[in-house]
């Protein structure tokens, strides 16, 4: 194939995207083809690049332009048509012609084409090129889970290493947003050191922050003030450690609020300072929980169940959890013990754990003892069975030591109930 045939074939390819070159597809005259070729290739390569941007023809023209053999033929056309140019051809400056025919300029042009960079974000690329582009997923503007932010947040990554369960933290109101706003070195490290000074070990930090992530947003000076208050109330270091770990929200309470809570329990229960400290140490959640349920239970013990103030004080001091027990459960157990089994108030006071037992277990064992003729709960009579043995022993021990029967017999009896 001669050079003119190649040029004609190239012009037909170019004409598909460049309307200016459509004439070339119909030109058969060799002289006209030469003139049109010179006019086209004298166009600025930059203009031609933008005209053919993102198309197959653009790539074809650039590849052919880089070919030195092709440039040699361009020089040949330029020199062979100088004498036959029309007046319109004279409008092309000598400098423009020299730029095309100069071998040194051709080399520079070839180098610039090798370093060409994408001119637009909308440039068309192939599927293979698209697959080679690596991009990190953008940070979501909002999300329902902290998992979307872990890869972008050093703070979250370090909290996970501490043992913080982010899936539980994100269920707490505004907790996730708080963590994303904090810097680990600047905001969190000092809180962790403070908690270690309070007495929490490394294994406790993760579970503690999972339950109370809000402490990370507290002012360190306020936290130290609250610990100082507990020390002033003669709580020991061991007691403070147990209270903080047992009631993670305790340190979010101001000194005034803590003082009011301690005063409430001491006044309502008639406890001395030492017994009040002991009660709070054993069940620190009393300081952070709602007081409404506790006030209601105190009235239930006194008015509905008929316990005296001294008996209530003894029940609460022995089993602090009885203060926060469900009201319905409390009244149902008392009713069954007192009205069905005939247990007096005094025996319940001596064994207040009975209010934390399961009503079904009490019923099953009482009915089995009654079936055997051994349901005797009066301590002044023979074969006395205490409430402690009735509810606290496992089935095997209860059957052999209390009911004097086989476990199989007890299981068979339960099927008849």
GROMACS .gro file of C-alpha atoms in nm, residues 39-272:
model
  234
   39UNK     CA    1  -0.404   2.205   0.569
   40UNK     CA    2  -0.525   1.949   0.822
   41UNK     CA    3  -0.187   1.864   0.966
   42UNK     CA    4  -0.100   2.232   0.996
   43UNK     CA    5  -0.373   2.263   1.257
   44UNK     CA    6  -0.252   2.299   1.610
   45UNK     CA    7  -0.198   1.955   1.761
   46UNK     CA    8  -0.356   2.086   2.078
   47UNK     CA    9  -0.677   2.174   1.892
   48UNK     CA   10  -0.679   1.836   1.723
   49UNK     CA   11  -0.633   1.666   2.060
   50UNK     CA   12  -0.939   1.840   2.211
   51UNK     CA   13  -1.146   1.777   1.897
   52UNK     CA   14  -1.080   1.406   1.913
   53UNK     CA   15  -1.075   1.378   2.298
   54UNK     CA   16  -1.201   1.050   2.435
   55UNK     CA   17  -1.241   0.874   2.098
   56UNK     CA   18  -1.073   0.594   1.916
   57UNK     CA   19  -0.966   0.833   1.637
   58UNK     CA   20  -0.781   1.052   1.890
   59UNK     CA   21  -0.567   0.758   1.995
   60UNK     CA   22  -0.506   0.659   1.631
   61UNK     CA   23  -0.388   1.009   1.532
   62UNK     CA   24  -0.154   1.038   1.833
   63UNK     CA   25  -0.003   0.696   1.772
   64UNK     CA   26   0.054   0.771   1.403
   65UNK     CA   27   0.190   1.116   1.489
   66UNK     CA   28   0.452   0.958   1.713
   67UNK     CA   29   0.573   0.746   1.425
   68UNK     CA   30   0.890   0.903   1.286
   69UNK     CA   31   0.834   0.740   0.949
   70UNK     CA   32   0.500   0.919   0.927
   71UNK     CA   33   0.665   1.256   0.998
   72UNK     CA   34   0.915   1.194   0.720
   73UNK     CA   35   0.629   1.166   0.476
   74UNK     CA   36   0.474   1.484   0.610
   75UNK     CA   37   0.803   1.657   0.531
   76UNK     CA   38   0.790   1.502   0.185
   77UNK     CA   39   0.440   1.637   0.123
   78UNK     CA   40   0.539   1.983   0.249
   79UNK     CA   41   0.842   2.010   0.022
   80UNK     CA   42   0.674   1.862  -0.283
   81UNK     CA   43   0.373   2.095  -0.275
   82UNK     CA   44   0.545   2.429  -0.198
   83UNK     CA   45   0.549   2.527  -0.566
   84UNK     CA   46   0.183   2.434  -0.628
   85UNK     CA   47   0.025   2.603  -0.326
   86UNK     CA   48  -0.276   2.827  -0.381
   87UNK     CA   49  -0.300   3.185  -0.238
   88UNK     CA   50  -0.489   3.042   0.058
   89UNK     CA   51  -0.190   2.818   0.132
   90UNK     CA   52   0.035   3.127   0.154
   91UNK     CA   53  -0.154   3.230   0.468
   92UNK     CA   54   0.039   2.960   0.653
   93UNK     CA   55   0.347   3.121   0.801
   94UNK     CA   56   0.698   2.993   0.742
   95UNK     CA   57   0.737   2.942   1.113
   96UNK     CA   58   0.435   2.708   1.117
   97UNK     CA   59   0.578   2.502   0.832
   98UNK     CA   60   0.918   2.491   0.991
   99UNK     CA   61   0.762   2.368   1.318
  100UNK     CA   62   0.612   2.070   1.140
  101UNK     CA   63   0.913   1.985   0.921
  102UNK     CA   64   1.183   2.041   1.181
  103UNK     CA   65   1.326   1.714   1.307
  104UNK     CA   66   1.428   1.868   1.643
  105UNK     CA   67   1.078   2.001   1.699
  106UNK     CA   68   0.943   1.662   1.602
  107UNK     CA   69   1.151   1.504   1.877
  108UNK     CA   70   1.023   1.755   2.136
  109UNK     CA   71   0.667   1.698   2.020
  110UNK     CA   72   0.712   1.323   2.053
  111UNK     CA   73   0.842   1.365   2.410
  112UNK     CA   74   0.554   1.593   2.508
  113UNK     CA   75   0.306   1.341   2.376
  114UNK     CA   76   0.465   1.070   2.589
  115UNK     CA   77   0.410   1.279   2.906
  116UNK     CA   78   0.061   1.395   2.820
  117UNK     CA   79  -0.175   1.385   3.122
  118UNK     CA   80  -0.554   1.358   3.126
  119UNK     CA   81  -0.702   1.692   3.035
  120UNK     CA   82  -1.037   1.634   3.199
  121UNK     CA   83  -1.207   1.418   3.461
  122UNK     CA   84  -1.464   1.337   3.193
  123UNK     CA   85  -1.211   1.185   2.955
  124UNK     CA   86  -1.322   0.848   2.824
  125UNK     CA   87  -1.101   0.558   2.935
  126UNK     CA   88  -1.114   0.184   2.873
  127UNK     CA   89  -1.248  -0.070   3.121
  128UNK     CA   90  -0.899  -0.208   3.182
  129UNK     CA   91  -0.770   0.138   3.273
  130UNK     CA   92  -1.065   0.196   3.502
  131UNK     CA   93  -1.000  -0.129   3.687
  132UNK     CA   94  -0.641  -0.020   3.754
  133UNK     CA   95  -0.749   0.296   3.936
  134UNK     CA   96  -0.726   0.248   4.314
  135UNK     CA   97  -0.937   0.475   4.532
  136UNK     CA   98  -1.030   0.460   4.899
  137UNK     CA   99  -1.401   0.468   4.978
  138UNK     CA  100  -1.512   0.817   5.082
  139UNK     CA  101  -1.593   0.888   5.446
  140UNK     CA  102  -1.974   0.880   5.479
  141UNK     CA  103  -2.144   1.203   5.584
  142UNK     CA  104  -2.368   1.005   5.820
  143UNK     CA  105  -2.409   0.645   5.922
  144UNK     CA  106  -2.597   0.423   6.163
  145UNK     CA  107  -2.283   0.230   6.260
  146UNK     CA  108  -1.934   0.320   6.377
  147UNK     CA  109  -1.794   0.040   6.163
  148UNK     CA  110  -1.799   0.273   5.861
  149UNK     CA  111  -1.555   0.508   6.038
  150UNK     CA  112  -1.308   0.265   6.198
  151UNK     CA  113  -1.073   0.260   5.897
  152UNK     CA  114  -1.058   0.641   5.898
  153UNK     CA  115  -1.030   0.702   6.275
  154UNK     CA  116  -0.720   0.626   6.478
  155UNK     CA  117  -0.921   0.694   6.794
  156UNK     CA  118  -1.174   0.421   6.716
  157UNK     CA  119  -0.899   0.177   6.624
  158UNK     CA  120  -0.724   0.224   6.958
  159UNK     CA  121  -1.048   0.195   7.152
  160UNK     CA  122  -1.117  -0.137   6.981
  161UNK     CA  123  -0.771  -0.257   7.086
  162UNK     CA  124  -0.861  -0.163   7.445
  163UNK     CA  125  -1.162  -0.391   7.426
  164UNK     CA  126  -1.438  -0.136   7.367
  165UNK     CA  127  -1.742  -0.291   7.195
  166UNK     CA  128  -1.839  -0.027   6.937
  167UNK     CA  129  -2.154  -0.218   6.840
  168UNK     CA  130  -2.287  -0.151   7.191
  169UNK     CA  131  -2.150   0.201   7.216
  170UNK     CA  132  -2.331   0.312   6.900
  171UNK     CA  133  -2.666   0.214   7.054
  172UNK     CA  134  -2.623   0.482   7.320
  173UNK     CA  135  -2.752   0.829   7.240
  174UNK     CA  136  -2.486   1.054   7.080
  175UNK     CA  137  -2.205   0.827   7.203
  176UNK     CA  138  -2.077   0.749   6.854
  177UNK     CA  139  -2.069   1.116   6.757
  178UNK     CA  140  -1.875   1.194   7.075
  179UNK     CA  141  -1.604   0.937   6.999
  180UNK     CA  142  -1.557   1.066   6.644
  181UNK     CA  143  -1.491   1.416   6.778
  182UNK     CA  144  -1.223   1.308   7.028
  183UNK     CA  145  -0.850   1.274   6.977
  184UNK     CA  146  -0.699   0.973   7.152
  185UNK     CA  147  -0.374   1.136   7.261
  186UNK     CA  148  -0.525   1.471   7.354
  187UNK     CA  149  -0.862   1.377   7.504
  188UNK     CA  150  -0.876   1.007   7.589
  189UNK     CA  151  -0.535   0.909   7.723
  190UNK     CA  152  -0.566   1.130   8.032
  191UNK     CA  153  -0.905   0.975   8.117
  192UNK     CA  154  -0.760   0.627   8.089
  193UNK     CA  155  -0.474   0.718   8.322
  194UNK     CA  156  -0.726   0.864   8.567
  195UNK     CA  157  -0.931   0.543   8.567
  196UNK     CA  158  -0.618   0.340   8.630
  197UNK     CA  159  -0.538   0.567   8.927
  198UNK     CA  160  -0.889   0.502   9.059
  199UNK     CA  161  -0.806   0.131   9.059
  200UNK     CA  162  -0.937  -0.015   8.732
  201UNK     CA  163  -0.695  -0.256   8.563
  202UNK     CA  164  -0.630  -0.279   8.189
  203UNK     CA  165  -0.884  -0.558   8.138
  204UNK     CA  166  -1.160  -0.350   8.297
  205UNK     CA  167  -1.109  -0.039   8.081
  206UNK     CA  168  -1.274  -0.179   7.766
  207UNK     CA  169  -1.594  -0.307   7.937
  208UNK     CA  170  -1.611   0.011   8.146
  209UNK     CA  171  -1.595   0.243   7.843
  210UNK     CA  172  -1.843   0.023   7.657
  211UNK     CA  173  -2.097   0.087   7.934
  212UNK     CA  174  -2.006   0.451   7.987
  213UNK     CA  175  -1.837   0.613   7.683
  214UNK     CA  176  -1.959   0.955   7.797
  215UNK     CA  177  -1.686   0.976   8.061
  216UNK     CA  178  -1.439   1.041   7.777
  217UNK     CA  179  -1.605   1.379   7.723
  218UNK     CA  180  -1.591   1.479   8.092
  219UNK     CA  181  -1.352   1.738   8.227
  220UNK     CA  182  -1.068   1.568   8.416
  221UNK     CA  183  -1.081   1.822   8.698
  222UNK     CA  184  -1.450   1.745   8.762
  223UNK     CA  185  -1.377   1.372   8.779
  224UNK     CA  186  -1.099   1.427   9.029
  225UNK     CA  187  -1.330   1.646   9.239
  226UNK     CA  188  -1.591   1.366   9.261
  227UNK     CA  189  -1.332   1.114   9.374
  228UNK     CA  190  -1.210   1.363   9.633
  229UNK     CA  191  -1.568   1.394   9.762
  230UNK     CA  192  -1.600   1.018   9.812
  231UNK     CA  193  -1.269   1.015   9.996
  232UNK     CA  194  -1.395   1.297  10.220
  233UNK     CA  195  -1.694   1.075  10.308
  234UNK     CA  196  -1.444   0.814  10.430
  235UNK     CA  197  -1.493   0.566  10.149
  236UNK     CA  198  -1.178   0.354  10.124
  237UNK     CA  199  -0.978   0.329   9.801
  238UNK     CA  200  -1.094  -0.031   9.759
  239UNK     CA  201  -1.456   0.075   9.811
  240UNK     CA  202  -1.424   0.355   9.554
  241UNK     CA  203  -1.275   0.115   9.300
  242UNK     CA  204  -1.560  -0.129   9.354
  243UNK     CA  205  -1.820   0.147   9.330
  244UNK     CA  206  -1.679   0.294   9.008
  245UNK     CA  207  -1.648  -0.046   8.838
  246UNK     CA  208  -1.990  -0.161   8.962
  247UNK     CA  209  -2.169   0.161   8.865
  248UNK     CA  210  -1.989   0.306   8.558
  249UNK     CA  211  -2.214   0.614   8.550
  250UNK     CA  212  -2.126   0.710   8.906
  251UNK     CA  213  -1.851   0.953   8.805
  252UNK     CA  214  -2.091   1.143   8.578
  253UNK     CA  215  -2.282   1.259   8.886
  254UNK     CA  216  -2.188   1.597   9.029
  255UNK     CA  217  -2.076   1.629   9.391
  256UNK     CA  218  -2.411   1.787   9.485
  257UNK     CA  219  -2.604   1.501   9.330
  258UNK     CA  220  -2.390   1.237   9.499
  259UNK     CA  221  -2.436   1.412   9.833
  260UNK     CA  222  -2.815   1.422   9.790
  261UNK     CA  223  -2.826   1.050   9.705
  262UNK     CA  224  -2.622   0.949  10.008
  263UNK     CA  225  -2.834   1.171  10.230
  264UNK     CA  226  -3.155   1.017  10.093
  265UNK     CA  227  -3.060   0.658  10.182
  266UNK     CA  228  -2.922   0.751  10.519
  267UNK     CA  229  -3.238   0.939  10.613
  268UNK     CA  230  -3.503   0.708  10.462
  269UNK     CA  231  -3.349   0.389  10.598
  270UNK     CA  232  -3.226   0.532  10.925
  271UNK     CA  233  -2.876   0.401  10.870
  272UNK     CA  234  -2.563   0.530  11.041
   0.00000   0.00000   0.00000
